[in-house]
mmCIF file of C-alpha atoms in Angstrom:
data_model
loop_
_atom_site.group_PDB
_atom_site.id
_atom_site.type_symbol
_atom_site.label_atom_id
_atom_site.label_comp_id
_atom_site.label_asym_id
_atom_site.label_seq_id
_atom_site.Cartn_x
_atom_site.Cartn_y
_atom_site.Cartn_z
ATOM 1 C CA PRO A 105 -80.728 34.226 75.074
ATOM 2 C CA GLU A 106 -77.270 35.472 76.011
ATOM 3 C CA GLU A 107 -75.794 34.358 72.692
ATOM 4 C CA PHE A 108 -77.711 37.035 70.909
ATOM 5 C CA ARG A 109 -76.585 39.903 73.310
ATOM 6 C CA VAL A 110 -74.179 41.416 70.777
ATOM 7 C CA GLU A 111 -76.604 41.664 67.992
ATOM 8 C CA PHE A 112 -79.314 43.437 70.169
ATOM 9 C CA GLU A 113 -76.796 45.782 71.383
ATOM 10 C CA ARG A 114 -75.652 46.598 67.834
ATOM 11 C CA ASP A 115 -79.048 47.006 66.352
ATOM 12 C CA ILE A 116 -82.144 46.394 68.663
ATOM 13 C CA ILE A 117 -84.694 47.198 65.903
ATOM 14 C CA ASN A 118 -83.297 44.694 63.438
ATOM 15 C CA SER A 119 -82.757 42.090 66.037
ATOM 16 C CA LEU A 120 -86.320 42.343 67.419
ATOM 17 C CA ARG A 121 -87.357 41.757 63.771
ATOM 18 C CA GLU A 122 -84.991 39.211 62.441
ATOM 19 C CA ILE A 123 -83.970 37.302 65.719
ATOM 20 C CA ALA A 124 -87.026 37.688 68.025
ATOM 21 C CA GLY A 125 -89.637 37.584 65.302
ATOM 22 C CA HIS A 126 -91.427 40.630 66.710
ATOM 23 C CA SER A 127 -92.913 43.026 64.177
ATOM 24 C CA THR A 128 -91.682 46.597 64.546
ATOM 25 C CA LEU A 129 -93.407 49.857 63.473
ATOM 26 C CA SER A 130 -93.768 50.327 59.798
ATOM 27 C CA LYS A 131 -91.276 53.103 59.988
ATOM 28 C CA ALA A 132 -88.304 53.000 62.433
ATOM 29 C CA PRO A 133 -84.846 54.615 62.217
ATOM 30 C CA PHE A 134 -82.487 52.575 60.295
ATOM 31 C CA PHE A 135 -79.421 53.626 62.220
ATOM 32 C CA VAL A 136 -79.965 53.295 65.834
ATOM 33 C CA ASN A 137 -76.276 53.959 66.730
ATOM 34 C CA THR A 138 -75.923 57.484 65.507
ATOM 35 C CA ASN A 139 -72.630 57.798 67.170
ATOM 36 C CA ALA A 140 -71.137 55.035 64.979
ATOM 37 C CA VAL A 141 -72.380 56.783 61.795
ATOM 38 C CA GLY A 142 -70.762 60.122 62.834
ATOM 39 C CA ALA A 143 -67.511 58.319 63.744
ATOM 40 C CA SER A 144 -67.132 56.972 60.447
ATOM 41 C CA PHE A 145 -66.824 60.516 58.878
ATOM 42 C CA GLY A 146 -63.728 62.619 58.661
ATOM 43 C CA ARG A 147 -61.250 59.732 58.797
ATOM 44 C CA VAL A 148 -59.969 60.193 55.306
ATOM 45 C CA GLN A 149 -59.713 63.296 52.962
ATOM 46 C CA SER A 150 -61.772 63.354 49.749
ATOM 47 C CA ILE A 151 -59.722 63.094 46.461
ATOM 48 C CA LEU A 152 -62.029 65.895 44.975
ATOM 49 C CA THR A 153 -62.189 69.489 46.068
ATOM 50 C CA ASN A 154 -65.839 69.718 47.022
ATOM 51 C CA HIS A 155 -68.673 67.287 47.852
ATOM 52 C CA LYS A 156 -71.129 69.118 45.735
ATOM 53 C CA ALA A 157 -71.048 70.418 42.050
ATOM 54 C CA ASP A 158 -73.539 70.848 39.176
ATOM 55 C CA PHE A 159 -70.562 71.187 36.783
ATOM 56 C CA VAL A 160 -72.180 74.446 35.324
ATOM 57 C CA SER A 161 -71.991 76.958 38.099
ATOM 58 C CA SER A 162 -69.634 74.760 40.279
ATOM 59 C CA LYS A 163 -67.003 72.210 39.426
ATOM 60 C CA VAL A 164 -64.596 69.929 41.220
ATOM 61 C CA ARG A 165 -60.837 69.265 40.904
ATOM 62 C CA PHE A 166 -58.991 66.132 41.567
ATOM 63 C CA MET A 167 -56.367 66.146 44.271
ATOM 64 C CA PRO A 168 -53.957 63.348 43.770
ATOM 65 C CA SER A 169 -52.103 64.319 47.031
ATOM 66 C CA ASN A 170 -55.037 62.839 48.965
ATOM 67 C CA VAL A 171 -54.668 59.430 47.398
ATOM 68 C CA LYS A 172 -52.927 57.157 49.579
ATOM 69 C CA ASP A 173 -52.491 54.216 47.131
ATOM 70 C CA PHE A 174 -53.367 54.433 43.496
ATOM 71 C CA ASN A 175 -53.028 50.517 43.132
ATOM 72 C CA HIS A 176 -56.152 49.589 45.027
ATOM 73 C CA ILE A 177 -58.971 48.568 42.762
ATOM 74 C CA ARG A 178 -61.756 51.155 42.891
ATOM 75 C CA TRP A 179 -65.629 50.711 42.621
ATOM 76 C CA VAL A 180 -67.978 53.548 41.493
ATOM 77 C CA HIS A 181 -71.717 53.657 42.126
ATOM 78 C CA LEU A 182 -73.971 56.138 40.439
ATOM 79 C CA ASP A 183 -77.476 57.209 41.673
ATOM 80 C CA LEU A 184 -78.703 59.036 38.682
ATOM 81 C CA ALA A 185 -81.308 61.705 38.369
ATOM 82 C CA ARG A 186 -82.087 64.678 35.996
ATOM 83 C CA THR A 187 -84.114 67.534 37.242
ATOM 84 C CA SER A 188 -85.860 67.144 40.679
ATOM 85 C CA ASP A 189 -83.436 65.036 42.731
ATOM 86 C CA SER A 190 -79.711 65.232 42.900
ATOM 87 C CA ALA A 191 -77.476 62.599 41.347
ATOM 88 C CA GLY A 192 -75.070 60.858 43.593
ATOM 89 C CA VAL A 193 -71.480 59.448 42.813
ATOM 90 C CA SER A 194 -69.277 57.577 45.279
ATOM 91 C CA MET A 195 -65.916 55.913 44.782
ATOM 92 C CA GLY A 196 -64.279 53.452 47.268
ATOM 93 C CA HIS A 197 -62.006 50.625 47.789
ATOM 94 C CA VAL A 198 -60.860 47.954 50.155
ATOM 95 C CA ASP A 199 -57.554 48.802 51.617
ATOM 96 C CA LYS A 200 -57.235 45.790 53.868
ATOM 97 C CA PHE A 201 -59.056 42.931 55.680
ATOM 98 C CA VAL A 202 -59.627 43.073 59.457
ATOM 99 C CA HIS A 203 -60.621 40.528 62.152
ATOM 100 C CA VAL A 204 -64.189 41.261 63.582
ATOM 101 C CA ASP A 205 -64.979 39.604 67.006
ATOM 102 C CA ARG A 206 -68.487 38.296 67.087
ATOM 103 C CA GLY A 207 -68.106 37.014 70.697
ATOM 104 C CA TYR A 208 -68.163 33.537 72.045
ATOM 105 C CA GLY A 209 -65.069 32.746 70.106
ATOM 106 C CA VAL A 210 -66.367 33.685 66.748
ATOM 107 C CA SER A 211 -64.351 35.790 64.556
ATOM 108 C CA GLU A 212 -64.813 36.875 61.028
ATOM 109 C CA ILE A 213 -62.382 38.167 58.411
ATOM 110 C CA LEU A 214 -63.962 41.151 56.562
ATOM 111 C CA PRO A 215 -62.941 44.013 54.258
ATOM 112 C CA HIS A 216 -62.271 47.439 55.527
ATOM 113 C CA ILE A 217 -63.543 49.999 53.142
ATOM 114 C CA VAL A 218 -62.308 53.372 52.331
ATOM 115 C CA ILE A 219 -64.592 55.888 50.460
ATOM 116 C CA ASP A 220 -62.418 58.227 48.072
ATOM 117 C CA PHE A 221 -65.163 60.602 47.565
ATOM 118 C CA SER A 222 -68.976 61.045 47.658
ATOM 119 C CA LEU A 223 -70.331 63.712 45.243
ATOM 120 C CA GLU A 224 -73.758 65.239 45.164
ATOM 121 C CA ILE A 225 -74.658 66.636 41.700
ATOM 122 C CA PRO A 226 -77.681 68.935 41.938
ATOM 123 C CA PRO A 227 -79.539 69.832 38.695
ATOM 124 C CA PRO A 228 -78.222 73.282 37.399
ATOM 125 C CA LYS A 229 -80.623 76.161 37.617
ATOM 126 C CA ASN A 230 -83.207 76.026 34.828
ATOM 127 C CA GLY A 231 -81.581 72.868 33.341
ATOM 128 C CA GLU A 232 -80.927 69.254 33.881
ATOM 129 C CA ILE A 233 -77.974 67.006 35.018
ATOM 130 C CA ASP A 234 -75.757 65.960 31.999
ATOM 131 C CA PHE A 235 -74.978 62.384 32.367
ATOM 132 C CA ALA A 236 -72.033 62.732 29.924
ATOM 133 C CA THR A 237 -70.408 65.046 32.552
ATOM 134 C CA ILE A 238 -70.476 62.268 35.026
ATOM 135 C CA ARG A 239 -69.068 59.726 32.570
ATOM 136 C CA ARG A 240 -66.217 62.241 31.941
ATOM 137 C CA LEU A 241 -65.469 62.541 35.510
ATOM 138 C CA ILE A 242 -64.988 58.746 36.010
ATOM 139 C CA MET A 243 -62.859 58.515 32.733
ATOM 140 C CA ARG A 244 -60.647 61.471 33.838
ATOM 141 C CA LEU A 245 -60.067 60.002 37.173
ATOM 142 C CA ARG A 246 -58.929 56.772 35.493
ATOM 143 C CA GLU A 247 -56.640 58.874 33.172
ATOM 144 C CA GLU A 248 -55.233 60.368 36.372
ATOM 145 C CA GLY A 249 -54.146 57.067 37.574
ATOM 146 C CA MET A 250 -57.141 55.802 39.553
ATOM 147 C CA ASN A 251 -57.514 52.010 39.119
ATOM 148 C CA ILE A 252 -61.342 51.994 38.508
ATOM 149 C CA LYS A 253 -62.419 48.623 37.380
ATOM 150 C CA PHE A 254 -66.168 48.469 38.334
ATOM 151 C CA VAL A 255 -69.094 50.901 37.918
ATOM 152 C CA THR A 256 -72.683 50.148 38.995
ATOM 153 C CA ALA A 257 -75.796 52.157 39.005
ATOM 154 C CA ASP A 258 -79.392 51.950 39.996
ATOM 155 C CA THR A 259 -81.937 50.950 37.345
ATOM 156 C CA PHE A 260 -83.435 54.452 36.878
ATOM 157 C CA GLN A 261 -82.104 55.975 33.625
ATOM 158 C CA SER A 262 -78.798 54.026 33.818
ATOM 159 C CA ALA A 263 -78.704 51.643 30.867
ATOM 160 C CA ASP A 264 -77.124 54.109 28.430
ATOM 161 C CA ALA A 265 -74.706 55.490 30.868
ATOM 162 C CA LEU A 266 -73.601 51.955 31.935
ATOM 163 C CA GLN A 267 -73.307 50.860 28.171
ATOM 164 C CA ILE A 268 -71.158 53.745 27.294
ATOM 165 C CA LEU A 269 -68.845 53.196 30.192
ATOM 166 C CA TRP A 270 -68.680 49.498 29.402
ATOM 167 C CA GLN A 271 -67.529 50.468 25.876
ATOM 168 C CA HIS A 272 -64.691 52.370 27.408
ATOM 169 C CA GLY A 273 -63.371 49.279 29.135
ATOM 170 C CA PHE A 274 -65.118 49.448 32.588
ATOM 171 C CA SER A 275 -66.941 46.420 34.041
ATOM 172 C CA THR A 276 -70.496 47.545 34.680
ATOM 173 C CA GLY A 277 -73.719 46.311 36.336
ATOM 174 C CA VAL A 278 -76.993 47.347 37.792
ATOM 175 C CA PHE A 279 -77.156 47.512 41.647
ATOM 176 C CA SER A 280 -80.455 48.776 43.108
ATOM 177 C CA VAL A 281 -81.064 49.610 46.792
ATOM 178 C CA ASP A 282 -84.709 50.274 46.517
ATOM 179 C CA ARG A 283 -86.120 46.780 46.071
ATOM 180 C CA THR A 284 -84.537 45.068 49.298
ATOM 181 C CA THR A 285 -82.666 46.145 52.338
ATOM 182 C CA GLU A 286 -79.440 44.163 51.305
ATOM 183 C CA GLY A 287 -77.360 47.203 50.221
ATOM 184 C CA TYR A 288 -78.270 49.142 53.380
ATOM 185 C CA ASP A 289 -77.732 46.144 55.690
ATOM 186 C CA ILE A 290 -74.085 45.721 54.327
ATOM 187 C CA LEU A 291 -73.596 49.425 54.884
ATOM 188 C CA LYS A 292 -74.814 49.251 58.377
ATOM 189 C CA SER A 293 -72.623 46.408 59.141
ATOM 190 C CA THR A 294 -69.556 48.149 57.927
ATOM 191 C CA ILE A 295 -70.352 51.081 59.911
ATOM 192 C CA TYR A 296 -71.323 49.281 63.228
ATOM 193 C CA ASP A 297 -67.941 47.131 62.784
ATOM 194 C CA ASP A 298 -65.747 50.158 62.523
ATOM 195 C CA ARG A 299 -64.859 49.068 58.951
ATOM 196 C CA LEU A 300 -65.761 52.096 56.958
ATOM 197 C CA ASP A 301 -63.722 55.341 56.619
ATOM 198 C CA MET A 302 -65.297 58.364 54.877
ATOM 199 C CA PRO A 303 -64.411 61.986 54.182
ATOM 200 C CA GLU A 304 -66.293 64.676 55.895
ATOM 201 C CA ASN A 305 -69.647 65.237 54.346
ATOM 202 C CA ASP A 306 -72.377 66.820 56.456
ATOM 203 C CA HIS A 307 -75.104 66.311 53.783
ATOM 204 C CA LEU A 308 -74.509 62.662 53.407
ATOM 205 C CA GLN A 309 -74.297 62.106 57.172
ATOM 206 C CA HIS A 310 -77.597 63.764 57.421
ATOM 207 C CA GLU A 311 -79.065 61.657 54.808
ATOM 208 C CA LEU A 312 -77.830 58.478 56.411
ATOM 209 C CA LEU A 313 -79.163 59.455 59.808
ATOM 210 C CA GLY A 314 -82.535 60.233 58.144
ATOM 211 C CA LEU A 315 -83.002 56.712 56.709
ATOM 212 C CA GLU A 316 -85.893 54.692 58.193
ATOM 213 C CA TYR A 317 -87.658 51.270 57.599
ATOM 214 C CA SER A 318 -90.715 51.635 55.426
ATOM 215 C CA SER A 319 -93.241 48.862 54.317
ATOM 216 C CA ARG A 320 -94.295 48.478 50.645
ATOM 217 C CA ASN A 321 -96.205 45.955 48.697
ATOM 218 C CA SER A 322 -92.934 44.254 47.912
ATOM 219 C CA GLY A 323 -91.860 43.991 51.640
ATOM 220 C CA GLN A 324 -89.908 45.999 54.013
ATOM 221 C CA VAL A 325 -87.407 48.631 52.387
ATOM 222 C CA VAL A 326 -85.091 51.502 53.521
ATOM 223 C CA ASP A 327 -86.218 55.003 52.416
ATOM 224 C CA HIS A 328 -86.088 58.665 53.498
ATOM 225 C CA SER A 329 -88.708 60.409 55.437
ATOM 226 C CA ALA A 330 -91.270 62.633 53.715
ATOM 227 C CA SER A 331 -89.078 65.705 54.051
ATOM 228 C CA GLY A 332 -85.784 64.019 53.432
ATOM 229 C CA SER A 333 -83.684 62.472 50.619
ATOM 230 C CA LYS A 334 -81.289 59.671 49.950
ATOM 231 C CA ASP A 335 -79.645 60.788 46.684
#
């Protein structure tokens, strides 16, 4: 039907499954519109000096000159790991709300999101990731004037980190993207709607483009390929 043209043009894989009710392959690329993903990067500058640091052999510094507005409320999300995978930390904020035309006279008002930084934290050589260092980074950014209010993390090894941050005045919670596709679906929507601005980050872009649908006992999820990662 013509009324579904926009949805099929934006994401044919998801539309075949959700609208047409047609099963797709167990594994299919999550992002079909790769140009939209690439266009989201490089629109802003990271507020940190690097996109990767283990805090032993390499560190990052805060660059306040890259902050356009300190007053916006910031959200931080942690994807924690210790020795095998990298940990991931991202911070972002809503800088405005925009009208999104859905066609046929339908328009939505939705948030436009800016990512302040995305940081990969690999385990140091012959060591493991120190979660205290990640907590200190978040608290240091708040001391420098960043209006950080909310910190979330996945369920893996996150309880202690979130409890300590809560004791320091942050609102904390658990948000996992491994059980359902909800988090990734929201991400895809912001990218396809042109509502997401991110700093340059080749590794993150590579991870996003490598995401694929995968079937598990709990249902369909979004995962990385056998040779990829999604830290």
